[in-house]
Amino acid sequence: MSQNVHLHPLDLSGKTASRIHVVVRVRPFFEEEVEKQKARNIIHIEEGDTKTLSLLEPEGDYCRNFSFDHLFSPKSTQQDIYNVIGRPIVDRVLEGYNGTIMAYGQTGTGKTYTMGILGQFGEEHQGLVKRCMGDIFDHLDVHDDSYCEATLSFVQIYLEKLQDLLNPESDNLQLMDTKSKIVVPNMKEIKVSSVEEAMKYVQKGLDNRIMAPTLMNTTSSRSHTILTLNLIKRIDEHSTQQSSLRIVDLAGSERVSKTDSWGERLKEAKFINRSLSALGNVIASLSSKQPTNKPSFAPYRSSKLTLLLKHILGGNSNTIIVATLSPTHLSYHETFSTLKFSQRCMRVTSGAYLNQKLNIDYKQLAEKLQMELEVMRGKQAQPIGHSQHPTMGWSMTEALHDSMYRLYELIHYVEENELERCKNYEASWEPEDSLSSQANLMELSSEDRRKAIVQESMKAVQENFPMISADFNRDAFTGKKLKKVSREKVQTERYVEHVHDLFHDAYYRVKQLSDMMREKDEMYERAKRELAKQYAKQMETQLETILKNKPSSPKKKKKPTKKRK
């Protein structure tokens, strides 16, 4: 295996932008593997080939070929890794897209080292975290993006509990699944303005991360970590961009028989393998093709890891997975499993889009449009909420006045569909004794006749229902009170208050009348049902009497039927 020659950055905006990209990094042999374990190489990469590798079986000549977006031989440097996958992700994040780099592989294959969150090393061994953040803040300084705000968060999943590494007291955070992203309430987010400040908090989080030695890795990660750098950039006064860079370092899968774990380490290994198995099920579901072209169900809620990565896997993110491999034949099964998982990931589609939204003050815009509308109508422009009449405007006053007239009409005509019946009643109406003294009452106009009918009806209501006759004001239903007052002679506020009180008074009276009419109708219905029951009983009694008195007819003898031979 030779060093990579063609180091072209991945194209995250071309034809392959709609899927997850996968690169493979093969770590070099350890001295112990060569000297004591006599390890053999089972991974073969052709010289100059950065796409295809061959996996040889430990026993036999059979080999399997796998193709990926890029391959890194054991001689590849940290700078090579960054040039191929780190720089394209940084460029997309600065453009306003979400970017994610996730490390996956067996324990002890170099995931944490590739990410650069293993500890303090020299500049040559700096991983993706510091290199990506360094380029982001250098870009912000060069372009003088003083309007860009950067925040940092750092969490881990340990024993299926989400813990805040920047705030160790928050050791069991909850997840909220929204339509566009996963929200972690009470997670600490710290504003950072330089790469030095950001790395200081990253180191603080690493001090709180759970790590322990095993037989296969002296610095084994016992938890999954997610480091997030959020950028909020103001484009102009009406729009902003918000993008995120996520560095995901997954704990490595391990076999208990090889790591010789027991006690707490064994418990950690169980939770790690369980969450990685849930991740494999999600990837298998997302990569499978449905015959009906419908999206298949993905069990994101089977673990906190898959739920936290829901919108990273096949969602709004440019995602690159770094699959780390061990070249030794002792890890053949783990290497083969990692390669199959990586190939499935390449079939998962994603839909990264530009995270830009408009910041519009809709109240100010509504006031502006209202002013323009008033100017177009030829009236004096006034902002919303600052009219001359604080109680209500002229349009509401006119609408209320019209409602009063409709209410007055409804009171006297009862219902619109009974207008014809009301006219017939007016034509055939004759005054009672109390009103017969009025001269030429039958020759009154239609309006006067209606008023007389109303007065007589109100008097009957007062006599039959004395409980509401004490405060009943008949003048509220006369046409004089409903006459429109001249705007030039009466102040608008007094007119509005007058109409407002009159409306509520009329509404209260109509409600009382409707309740009384409903009670009267119910009383009539009850009387009808009682009469119907009594009539039915009478008919039943008469029918029984008739049946008893009816003479019985003699029974006819049946003729004997002849049997056929």
PDB file of C-alpha atoms in Angstrom, residues 158-254:
ATOM      1  CA  TYR A 158     -22.878   7.293  28.049  1.00  0.00           C
ATOM      2  CA  LEU A 159     -24.877   4.260  29.171  1.00  0.00           C
ATOM      3  CA  GLU A 160     -27.814   5.545  27.078  1.00  0.00           C
ATOM      4  CA  LYS A 161     -27.823   8.874  28.945  1.00  0.00           C
ATOM      5  CA  LEU A 162     -27.233  12.196  27.215  1.00  0.00           C
ATOM      6  CA  GLN A 163     -24.744  14.254  29.225  1.00  0.00           C
ATOM      7  CA  ASP A 164     -23.476  17.811  28.751  1.00  0.00           C
ATOM      8  CA  LEU A 165     -19.659  17.816  28.725  1.00  0.00           C
ATOM      9  CA  LEU A 166     -19.556  21.599  29.209  1.00  0.00           C
ATOM     10  CA  ASN A 167     -21.889  21.346  32.203  1.00  0.00           C
ATOM     11  CA  PRO A 168     -21.259  18.004  33.984  1.00  0.00           C
ATOM     12  CA  GLU A 169     -24.184  18.606  36.352  1.00  0.00           C
ATOM     13  CA  SER A 170     -26.588  18.033  33.417  1.00  0.00           C
ATOM     14  CA  ASP A 171     -26.060  14.264  33.277  1.00  0.00           C
ATOM     15  CA  ASN A 172     -29.414  13.165  31.840  1.00  0.00           C
ATOM     16  CA  LEU A 173     -30.650  15.565  29.175  1.00  0.00           C
ATOM     17  CA  GLN A 174     -33.840  14.916  27.219  1.00  0.00           C
ATOM     18  CA  LEU A 175     -34.420  15.071  23.459  1.00  0.00           C
ATOM     19  CA  MET A 176     -37.293  16.818  21.650  1.00  0.00           C
ATOM     20  CA  ASP A 177     -38.002  15.818  18.067  1.00  0.00           C
ATOM     21  CA  THR A 178     -39.252  18.765  16.002  1.00  0.00           C
ATOM     22  CA  LYS A 179     -40.015  18.859  12.309  1.00  0.00           C
ATOM     23  CA  SER A 180     -36.650  20.292  11.226  1.00  0.00           C
ATOM     24  CA  LYS A 181     -34.192  19.395  14.011  1.00  0.00           C
ATOM     25  CA  ILE A 182     -33.606  17.654  17.324  1.00  0.00           C
ATOM     26  CA  VAL A 183     -33.736  20.058  20.255  1.00  0.00           C
ATOM     27  CA  VAL A 184     -31.880  19.402  23.524  1.00  0.00           C
ATOM     28  CA  PRO A 185     -33.400  21.573  26.277  1.00  0.00           C
ATOM     29  CA  ASN A 186     -31.045  22.865  28.988  1.00  0.00           C
ATOM     30  CA  MET A 187     -27.959  22.088  26.882  1.00  0.00           C
ATOM     31  CA  LYS A 188     -25.223  24.651  27.453  1.00  0.00           C
ATOM     32  CA  GLU A 189     -24.158  26.696  24.410  1.00  0.00           C
ATOM     33  CA  ILE A 190     -21.143  28.989  24.786  1.00  0.00           C
ATOM     34  CA  LYS A 191     -20.302  31.937  22.526  1.00  0.00           C
ATOM     35  CA  VAL A 192     -16.789  31.698  21.072  1.00  0.00           C
ATOM     36  CA  SER A 193     -14.900  34.255  18.970  1.00  0.00           C
ATOM     37  CA  SER A 194     -11.560  32.524  18.196  1.00  0.00           C
ATOM     38  CA  VAL A 195     -10.115  29.069  17.637  1.00  0.00           C
ATOM     39  CA  GLU A 196      -8.123  29.320  20.874  1.00  0.00           C
ATOM     40  CA  GLU A 197     -11.262  30.011  22.881  1.00  0.00           C
ATOM     41  CA  ALA A 198     -13.147  27.216  21.118  1.00  0.00           C
ATOM     42  CA  MET A 199     -10.375  24.654  21.723  1.00  0.00           C
ATOM     43  CA  LYS A 200     -10.226  25.663  25.385  1.00  0.00           C
ATOM     44  CA  TYR A 201     -13.856  24.600  25.826  1.00  0.00           C
ATOM     45  CA  VAL A 202     -13.296  21.485  23.709  1.00  0.00           C
ATOM     46  CA  GLN A 203     -10.491  20.453  26.041  1.00  0.00           C
ATOM     47  CA  LYS A 204     -12.747  21.164  29.024  1.00  0.00           C
ATOM     48  CA  GLY A 205     -15.313  18.799  27.566  1.00  0.00           C
ATOM     49  CA  LEU A 206     -12.701  16.120  26.840  1.00  0.00           C
ATOM     50  CA  ASP A 207     -11.656  16.211  30.498  1.00  0.00           C
ATOM     51  CA  ASN A 208     -15.220  15.174  31.385  1.00  0.00           C
ATOM     52  CA  ARG A 209     -15.457  12.449  28.721  1.00  0.00           C
ATOM     53  CA  ILE A 210     -15.481   8.813  29.825  1.00  0.00           C
ATOM     54  CA  MET A 211     -12.386   6.933  28.567  1.00  0.00           C
ATOM     55  CA  ALA A 212     -10.836   3.718  29.877  1.00  0.00           C
ATOM     56  CA  PRO A 213      -8.154   1.203  28.785  1.00  0.00           C
ATOM     57  CA  THR A 214      -8.972  -2.239  27.359  1.00  0.00           C
ATOM     58  CA  LEU A 215      -6.865  -5.026  25.926  1.00  0.00           C
ATOM     59  CA  MET A 216      -7.409  -3.669  22.397  1.00  0.00           C
ATOM     60  CA  ASN A 217      -7.084   0.069  23.100  1.00  0.00           C
ATOM     61  CA  THR A 218      -5.363   1.854  25.974  1.00  0.00           C
ATOM     62  CA  THR A 219      -7.407   5.026  25.330  1.00  0.00           C
ATOM     63  CA  SER A 220     -10.765   3.475  24.448  1.00  0.00           C
ATOM     64  CA  SER A 221     -13.734   5.850  24.204  1.00  0.00           C
ATOM     65  CA  ARG A 222     -16.598   4.593  26.345  1.00  0.00           C
ATOM     66  CA  SER A 223     -19.161   7.057  24.999  1.00  0.00           C
ATOM     67  CA  HIS A 224     -20.365   8.657  21.758  1.00  0.00           C
ATOM     68  CA  THR A 225     -19.576  12.382  21.505  1.00  0.00           C
ATOM     69  CA  ILE A 226     -21.132  15.121  19.354  1.00  0.00           C
ATOM     70  CA  LEU A 227     -19.335  18.465  19.056  1.00  0.00           C
ATOM     71  CA  THR A 228     -21.408  21.224  17.420  1.00  0.00           C
ATOM     72  CA  LEU A 229     -20.335  24.671  16.213  1.00  0.00           C
ATOM     73  CA  ASN A 230     -23.312  26.858  15.232  1.00  0.00           C
ATOM     74  CA  LEU A 231     -22.873  29.933  13.025  1.00  0.00           C
ATOM     75  CA  ILE A 232     -25.514  32.655  12.781  1.00  0.00           C
ATOM     76  CA  LYS A 233     -24.650  35.163  10.062  1.00  0.00           C
ATOM     77  CA  ARG A 234     -26.651  38.281   9.255  1.00  0.00           C
ATOM     78  CA  ILE A 235     -26.810  38.769   5.486  1.00  0.00           C
ATOM     79  CA  ASP A 236     -28.719  42.051   5.533  1.00  0.00           C
ATOM     80  CA  GLU A 237     -31.374  43.731   7.636  1.00  0.00           C
ATOM     81  CA  HIS A 238     -34.038  41.308   6.430  1.00  0.00           C
ATOM     82  CA  SER A 239     -32.286  37.905   6.256  1.00  0.00           C
ATOM     83  CA  THR A 240     -29.950  35.668   8.268  1.00  0.00           C
ATOM     84  CA  GLN A 241     -28.051  32.412   7.665  1.00  0.00           C
ATOM     85  CA  GLN A 242     -27.686  29.676  10.243  1.00  0.00           C
ATOM     86  CA  SER A 243     -25.423  26.669   9.684  1.00  0.00           C
ATOM     87  CA  SER A 244     -23.850  23.995  11.876  1.00  0.00           C
ATOM     88  CA  LEU A 245     -20.635  21.988  11.853  1.00  0.00           C
ATOM     89  CA  ARG A 246     -20.911  18.680  13.734  1.00  0.00           C
ATOM     90  CA  ILE A 247     -18.043  16.368  14.629  1.00  0.00           C
ATOM     91  CA  VAL A 248     -19.356  12.952  15.715  1.00  0.00           C
ATOM     92  CA  ASP A 249     -16.931  10.491  17.318  1.00  0.00           C
ATOM     93  CA  LEU A 250     -18.636   7.131  17.841  1.00  0.00           C
ATOM     94  CA  ALA A 251     -17.347   4.650  20.364  1.00  0.00           C
ATOM     95  CA  GLY A 252     -15.864   1.605  18.673  1.00  0.00           C
ATOM     96  CA  SER A 253     -17.598  -1.737  18.487  1.00  0.00           C
ATOM     97  CA  GLU A 254     -15.780  -4.445  20.421  1.00  0.00           C
TER      98      GLU A 254
END
